[in-house]
Amino acid sequence: MSSSLTVLVLSTVALLLHYHVGITEADIGVNYVREGTYLPPPAMVVQLLKNNGIGKVRLLEPDLDVLDALADSGIDVTLGIPIQDIETIATSYREAMKWFNTYVLAHTNDINFQYITVGDMVVPGNWAKYVLPAMQNIQAVKELYQLSGLRVTTVVGTGILGSFDLPSSGAFSGEARTHIIGILQFLANTSSPLLVNVYPYFVYASDPTKVRLEYALGTSTIPLVQDGQLGYKTMLDAMVDAFYWAMEKENVSYVDVVVSESGWPSGGGGLVTTPQFAQAYNQHFVNKFMAMQSTPKRPDHYLEGFIFEMFNDDQKSPGIDQHWGLFNPDGTPVYPVFTEG
């Protein structure tokens, strides 16, 4: 084989594997937040995850007890750096190494860390300027330890796009562009995805006369929104594709999107916040991701996703904020989504 052909073959293989290094099968993920009354201890939560076939968990910030419980569980972990630590990590490589050694390096032999996320929806905002430097410092520490399978990224919400009607109109807001362009370049250079929080529920709840419920729930069997040649059955797909369109407008075409949060409240908000509607949305979510399905714009890039959240939280303000959980504190499901093994 000629040297030029060898390079072509290797380049093609690299492109096909882009952003899916180490991912060999589909797993659904959940967000695990230790807030609420009478929640079970971490070891019981980990067993609950395993019993229900949940293969990924996202922690918004480090918790040593949870990390200890996850050791040797086989569950992939996405670990967040909370907002109060971002500035210190951004301005000090030594502090970045200290954080990494404490929460990641101590468990690299018994936990598969999939993503380290710097902040949760802090772009745009007062802390946005620290996100990229913090990502760069964590990346440098990661490379020092030669942890090639771990990706460093951040989490953004749909507010970063401003308003959009069709996916193809997705574009980053002027305030967000100041910081997101450098972040996207970092992600492209390190083969890391952008994590996004997407909630069709809030779009539907804000204008139920304009948005069809089956489009928001993901239960439609036919396209309900047409964007050029692309037809959309679900708002989830449309929201994800809006990020792809926005990135392309910044000349970034090879950064994947991972859904870091999505869900539907089972109470606290009127007629559409019932266990039945929450079950319908999250069942579609689970089925889509377990089947390794994609979106209309990126049919060759299957999605990963995390449901928000593991438990209902009675310590939050009354209303829908208390009702996003999949499970009750005693481990029984709020509504059936998984088949317990």
mmCIF file of C-alpha atoms in Angstrom, residues 59-278:
data_model
loop_
_atom_site.group_PDB
_atom_site.id
_atom_site.type_symbol
_atom_site.label_atom_id
_atom_site.label_comp_id
_atom_site.label_asym_id
_atom_site.label_seq_id
_atom_site.Cartn_x
_atom_site.Cartn_y
_atom_site.Cartn_z
ATOM 1 C CA LEU A 59 -22.585 14.366 38.656
ATOM 2 C CA LEU A 60 -22.846 18.148 38.552
ATOM 3 C CA GLU A 61 -20.047 18.393 41.118
ATOM 4 C CA PRO A 62 -17.692 15.993 42.870
ATOM 5 C CA ASP A 63 -18.915 13.952 45.808
ATOM 6 C CA LEU A 64 -16.306 11.642 47.308
ATOM 7 C CA ASP A 65 -18.918 9.306 48.813
ATOM 8 C CA VAL A 66 -20.626 8.915 45.456
ATOM 9 C CA LEU A 67 -17.335 8.378 43.647
ATOM 10 C CA ASP A 68 -16.345 5.715 46.161
ATOM 11 C CA ALA A 69 -19.684 3.978 45.617
ATOM 12 C CA LEU A 70 -19.248 4.084 41.832
ATOM 13 C CA ALA A 71 -15.858 2.387 41.987
ATOM 14 C CA ASP A 72 -15.821 -0.916 40.070
ATOM 15 C CA SER A 73 -19.514 -0.502 39.177
ATOM 16 C CA GLY A 74 -18.941 -0.402 35.419
ATOM 17 C CA ILE A 75 -20.988 2.809 35.217
ATOM 18 C CA ASP A 76 -19.483 5.604 33.090
ATOM 19 C CA VAL A 77 -19.164 8.884 34.962
ATOM 20 C CA THR A 78 -19.466 12.469 33.758
ATOM 21 C CA LEU A 79 -18.053 14.739 36.446
ATOM 22 C CA GLY A 80 -18.737 18.460 36.702
ATOM 23 C CA ILE A 81 -16.602 21.293 37.988
ATOM 24 C CA PRO A 82 -18.952 23.608 39.928
ATOM 25 C CA ILE A 83 -19.041 27.317 39.293
ATOM 26 C CA GLN A 84 -17.276 28.200 42.540
ATOM 27 C CA ASP A 85 -14.149 26.279 41.431
ATOM 28 C CA ILE A 86 -13.898 27.485 37.842
ATOM 29 C CA GLU A 87 -11.963 30.720 38.405
ATOM 30 C CA THR A 88 -9.346 29.044 40.602
ATOM 31 C CA ILE A 89 -8.817 26.228 38.108
ATOM 32 C CA ALA A 90 -8.723 28.683 35.212
ATOM 33 C CA THR A 91 -6.024 30.853 36.791
ATOM 34 C CA SER A 92 -3.817 28.160 38.329
ATOM 35 C CA TYR A 93 -2.482 25.015 36.705
ATOM 36 C CA ARG A 94 -1.483 23.817 40.158
ATOM 37 C CA GLU A 95 -5.060 24.156 41.409
ATOM 38 C CA ALA A 96 -6.298 22.346 38.304
ATOM 39 C CA MET A 97 -3.934 19.475 39.076
ATOM 40 C CA LYS A 98 -5.004 19.456 42.727
ATOM 41 C CA TRP A 99 -8.681 19.208 41.733
ATOM 42 C CA PHE A 100 -7.957 16.527 39.147
ATOM 43 C CA ASN A 101 -5.801 14.458 41.510
ATOM 44 C CA THR A 102 -8.429 14.577 44.255
ATOM 45 C CA TYR A 103 -11.493 13.629 42.257
ATOM 46 C CA VAL A 104 -10.323 11.918 39.068
ATOM 47 C CA LEU A 105 -6.837 10.462 39.386
ATOM 48 C CA ALA A 106 -7.721 8.762 42.669
ATOM 49 C CA HIS A 107 -10.314 6.688 40.797
ATOM 50 C CA THR A 108 -8.854 6.204 37.321
ATOM 51 C CA ASN A 109 -8.252 2.516 38.052
ATOM 52 C CA ASP A 110 -11.825 1.776 39.102
ATOM 53 C CA ILE A 111 -14.040 4.374 37.342
ATOM 54 C CA ASN A 112 -14.385 5.117 33.646
ATOM 55 C CA PHE A 113 -14.615 8.911 33.547
ATOM 56 C CA GLN A 114 -16.199 9.823 30.236
ATOM 57 C CA TYR A 115 -16.414 13.620 30.432
ATOM 58 C CA ILE A 116 -15.193 16.375 32.726
ATOM 59 C CA THR A 117 -17.541 19.340 32.354
ATOM 60 C CA VAL A 118 -16.373 22.829 33.290
ATOM 61 C CA GLY A 119 -19.449 24.627 34.576
ATOM 62 C CA ASP A 120 -23.137 24.159 33.902
ATOM 63 C CA MET A 121 -24.751 26.833 31.716
ATOM 64 C CA VAL A 122 -22.299 29.579 32.729
ATOM 65 C CA VAL A 123 -21.898 30.761 29.118
ATOM 66 C CA PRO A 124 -22.924 33.503 28.634
ATOM 67 C CA GLY A 125 -22.514 35.201 31.983
ATOM 68 C CA ASN A 126 -20.073 36.670 34.462
ATOM 69 C CA TRP A 127 -18.112 33.425 34.791
ATOM 70 C CA ALA A 128 -17.954 32.659 31.082
ATOM 71 C CA LYS A 129 -14.468 34.129 30.637
ATOM 72 C CA TYR A 130 -13.036 31.470 32.942
ATOM 73 C CA VAL A 131 -14.519 28.444 31.199
ATOM 74 C CA LEU A 132 -12.031 28.047 28.343
ATOM 75 C CA PRO A 133 -8.889 28.632 30.485
ATOM 76 C CA ALA A 134 -10.201 26.115 33.011
ATOM 77 C CA MET A 135 -10.849 23.597 30.228
ATOM 78 C CA GLN A 136 -7.322 24.150 28.928
ATOM 79 C CA ASN A 137 -5.752 23.582 32.344
ATOM 80 C CA ILE A 138 -7.763 20.412 32.987
ATOM 81 C CA GLN A 139 -6.865 19.208 29.483
ATOM 82 C CA ALA A 140 -3.179 19.790 30.196
ATOM 83 C CA VAL A 141 -3.395 17.752 33.400
ATOM 84 C CA LYS A 142 -5.303 15.007 31.599
ATOM 85 C CA GLU A 143 -2.625 14.843 28.902
ATOM 86 C CA LEU A 144 0.103 14.703 31.549
ATOM 87 C CA TYR A 145 -1.479 11.505 32.853
ATOM 88 C CA GLN A 146 -2.116 10.212 29.305
ATOM 89 C CA LEU A 147 -5.819 9.603 29.868
ATOM 90 C CA SER A 148 -6.751 9.531 26.203
ATOM 91 C CA GLY A 149 -10.331 8.301 26.645
ATOM 92 C CA LEU A 150 -11.402 11.197 28.862
ATOM 93 C CA ARG A 151 -12.903 14.296 27.243
ATOM 94 C CA VAL A 152 -12.993 17.832 28.667
ATOM 95 C CA THR A 153 -15.972 20.006 27.767
ATOM 96 C CA THR A 154 -18.661 22.324 29.141
ATOM 97 C CA VAL A 155 -22.460 22.380 29.398
ATOM 98 C CA VAL A 156 -24.665 25.008 27.768
ATOM 99 C CA GLY A 157 -28.404 25.578 27.535
ATOM 100 C CA THR A 158 -30.646 26.541 24.646
ATOM 101 C CA GLY A 159 -30.614 30.130 25.869
ATOM 102 C CA ILE A 160 -27.183 30.438 24.303
ATOM 103 C CA LEU A 161 -28.875 30.311 20.901
ATOM 104 C CA GLY A 162 -31.230 33.169 21.529
ATOM 105 C CA SER A 163 -34.576 32.580 19.838
ATOM 106 C CA PHE A 164 -35.029 30.225 16.882
ATOM 107 C CA ASP A 165 -38.085 28.982 15.040
ATOM 108 C CA LEU A 166 -36.563 26.301 12.802
ATOM 109 C CA PRO A 167 -33.390 24.302 13.494
ATOM 110 C CA SER A 168 -31.639 25.928 10.527
ATOM 111 C CA SER A 169 -32.148 29.347 12.114
ATOM 112 C CA GLY A 170 -30.129 28.321 15.154
ATOM 113 C CA ALA A 171 -27.300 30.792 15.841
ATOM 114 C CA PHE A 172 -25.330 31.765 18.914
ATOM 115 C CA SER A 173 -26.347 35.032 20.510
ATOM 116 C CA GLY A 174 -23.997 37.981 20.329
ATOM 117 C CA GLU A 175 -23.171 37.768 24.034
ATOM 118 C CA ALA A 176 -22.464 34.039 23.808
ATOM 119 C CA ARG A 177 -20.231 34.300 20.725
ATOM 120 C CA THR A 178 -17.606 36.188 22.722
ATOM 121 C CA HIS A 179 -16.726 32.984 24.558
ATOM 122 C CA ILE A 180 -18.311 30.072 22.695
ATOM 123 C CA ILE A 181 -16.173 30.375 19.561
ATOM 124 C CA GLY A 182 -12.952 29.680 21.458
ATOM 125 C CA ILE A 183 -14.639 26.845 23.334
ATOM 126 C CA LEU A 184 -15.810 25.259 20.074
ATOM 127 C CA GLN A 185 -12.313 25.464 18.642
ATOM 128 C CA PHE A 186 -10.992 23.726 21.756
ATOM 129 C CA LEU A 187 -13.613 20.987 21.409
ATOM 130 C CA ALA A 188 -12.816 20.495 17.726
ATOM 131 C CA ASN A 189 -9.087 20.257 18.454
ATOM 132 C CA THR A 190 -9.553 17.723 21.255
ATOM 133 C CA SER A 191 -12.299 15.597 19.632
ATOM 134 C CA SER A 192 -14.693 16.470 22.443
ATOM 135 C CA PRO A 193 -18.462 17.031 22.231
ATOM 136 C CA LEU A 194 -20.513 19.991 23.381
ATOM 137 C CA LEU A 195 -22.941 19.055 26.157
ATOM 138 C CA VAL A 196 -26.350 20.722 25.968
ATOM 139 C CA ASN A 197 -29.378 20.900 28.267
ATOM 140 C CA VAL A 198 -32.553 20.716 26.198
ATOM 141 C CA TYR A 199 -36.086 20.803 27.588
ATOM 142 C CA PRO A 200 -38.969 20.600 25.116
ATOM 143 C CA TYR A 201 -41.314 20.845 28.105
ATOM 144 C CA PHE A 202 -40.428 24.488 28.728
ATOM 145 C CA VAL A 203 -40.957 25.400 25.082
ATOM 146 C CA TYR A 204 -44.356 23.723 25.091
ATOM 147 C CA ALA A 205 -45.378 25.199 28.445
ATOM 148 C CA SER A 206 -44.491 28.705 27.284
ATOM 149 C CA ASP A 207 -46.851 28.526 24.290
ATOM 150 C CA PRO A 208 -49.089 25.430 24.267
ATOM 151 C CA THR A 209 -51.323 26.922 21.576
ATOM 152 C CA LYS A 210 -48.435 27.061 19.109
ATOM 153 C CA VAL A 211 -46.520 23.868 19.939
ATOM 154 C CA ARG A 212 -48.207 20.496 19.475
ATOM 155 C CA LEU A 213 -47.996 18.291 22.547
ATOM 156 C CA GLU A 214 -47.001 15.153 20.634
ATOM 157 C CA TYR A 215 -44.116 17.108 19.045
ATOM 158 C CA ALA A 216 -42.833 18.137 22.480
ATOM 159 C CA LEU A 217 -43.355 14.670 23.976
ATOM 160 C CA GLY A 218 -41.670 12.924 21.061
ATOM 161 C CA THR A 219 -44.638 10.635 20.436
ATOM 162 C CA SER A 220 -45.508 11.708 16.890
ATOM 163 C CA THR A 221 -45.123 9.076 14.181
ATOM 164 C CA ILE A 222 -44.983 11.601 11.337
ATOM 165 C CA PRO A 223 -42.939 14.779 10.781
ATOM 166 C CA LEU A 224 -44.707 17.802 12.235
ATOM 167 C CA VAL A 225 -42.113 20.438 11.371
ATOM 168 C CA GLN A 226 -40.434 20.763 7.990
ATOM 169 C CA ASP A 227 -37.129 22.604 7.674
ATOM 170 C CA GLY A 228 -36.111 22.506 4.050
ATOM 171 C CA GLN A 229 -35.601 18.850 3.183
ATOM 172 C CA LEU A 230 -35.456 17.800 6.836
ATOM 173 C CA GLY A 231 -38.601 16.644 8.603
ATOM 174 C CA TYR A 232 -38.876 16.613 12.402
ATOM 175 C CA LYS A 233 -41.125 14.355 14.443
ATOM 176 C CA THR A 234 -39.725 15.538 17.779
ATOM 177 C CA MET A 235 -38.732 18.850 19.277
ATOM 178 C CA LEU A 236 -35.770 17.146 20.943
ATOM 179 C CA ASP A 237 -34.227 16.455 17.541
ATOM 180 C CA ALA A 238 -34.973 19.988 16.375
ATOM 181 C CA MET A 239 -33.328 21.543 19.425
ATOM 182 C CA VAL A 240 -30.203 19.414 19.056
ATOM 183 C CA ASP A 241 -29.956 20.188 15.349
ATOM 184 C CA ALA A 242 -30.248 23.908 16.093
ATOM 185 C CA PHE A 243 -26.895 23.574 17.879
ATOM 186 C CA TYR A 244 -25.379 21.849 14.841
ATOM 187 C CA TRP A 245 -26.609 24.675 12.620
ATOM 188 C CA ALA A 246 -25.253 27.280 15.028
ATOM 189 C CA MET A 247 -21.836 25.612 15.101
ATOM 190 C CA GLU A 248 -21.704 25.380 11.322
ATOM 191 C CA LYS A 249 -22.294 29.125 11.135
ATOM 192 C CA GLU A 250 -19.076 29.489 13.151
ATOM 193 C CA ASN A 251 -17.278 27.159 10.694
ATOM 194 C CA VAL A 252 -17.267 24.269 13.175
ATOM 195 C CA SER A 253 -18.566 21.070 11.604
ATOM 196 C CA TYR A 254 -16.905 18.259 13.552
ATOM 197 C CA VAL A 255 -18.093 18.740 17.113
ATOM 198 C CA ASP A 256 -20.770 16.350 18.338
ATOM 199 C CA VAL A 257 -23.620 17.179 20.684
ATOM 200 C CA VAL A 258 -24.432 15.182 23.829
ATOM 201 C CA VAL A 259 -27.712 15.802 25.661
ATOM 202 C CA SER A 260 -26.573 16.423 29.235
ATOM 203 C CA GLU A 261 -30.062 17.092 30.592
ATOM 204 C CA SER A 262 -33.600 16.531 29.418
ATOM 205 C CA GLY A 263 -36.801 15.401 31.035
ATOM 206 C CA TRP A 264 -40.423 16.119 31.815
ATOM 207 C CA PRO A 265 -41.937 16.947 35.216
ATOM 208 C CA SER A 266 -44.474 14.514 36.634
ATOM 209 C CA GLY A 267 -46.326 17.066 38.737
ATOM 210 C CA GLY A 268 -46.566 20.611 39.996
ATOM 211 C CA GLY A 269 -47.472 22.373 36.761
ATOM 212 C CA GLY A 270 -51.004 21.626 35.697
ATOM 213 C CA LEU A 271 -52.601 19.216 33.270
ATOM 214 C CA VAL A 272 -49.514 18.206 31.273
ATOM 215 C CA THR A 273 -47.248 17.592 34.268
ATOM 216 C CA THR A 274 -48.458 14.131 35.132
ATOM 217 C CA PRO A 275 -46.672 10.797 35.543
ATOM 218 C CA GLN A 276 -48.261 9.677 32.278
ATOM 219 C CA PHE A 277 -46.818 12.547 30.250
ATOM 220 C CA ALA A 278 -43.451 12.309 32.004
#
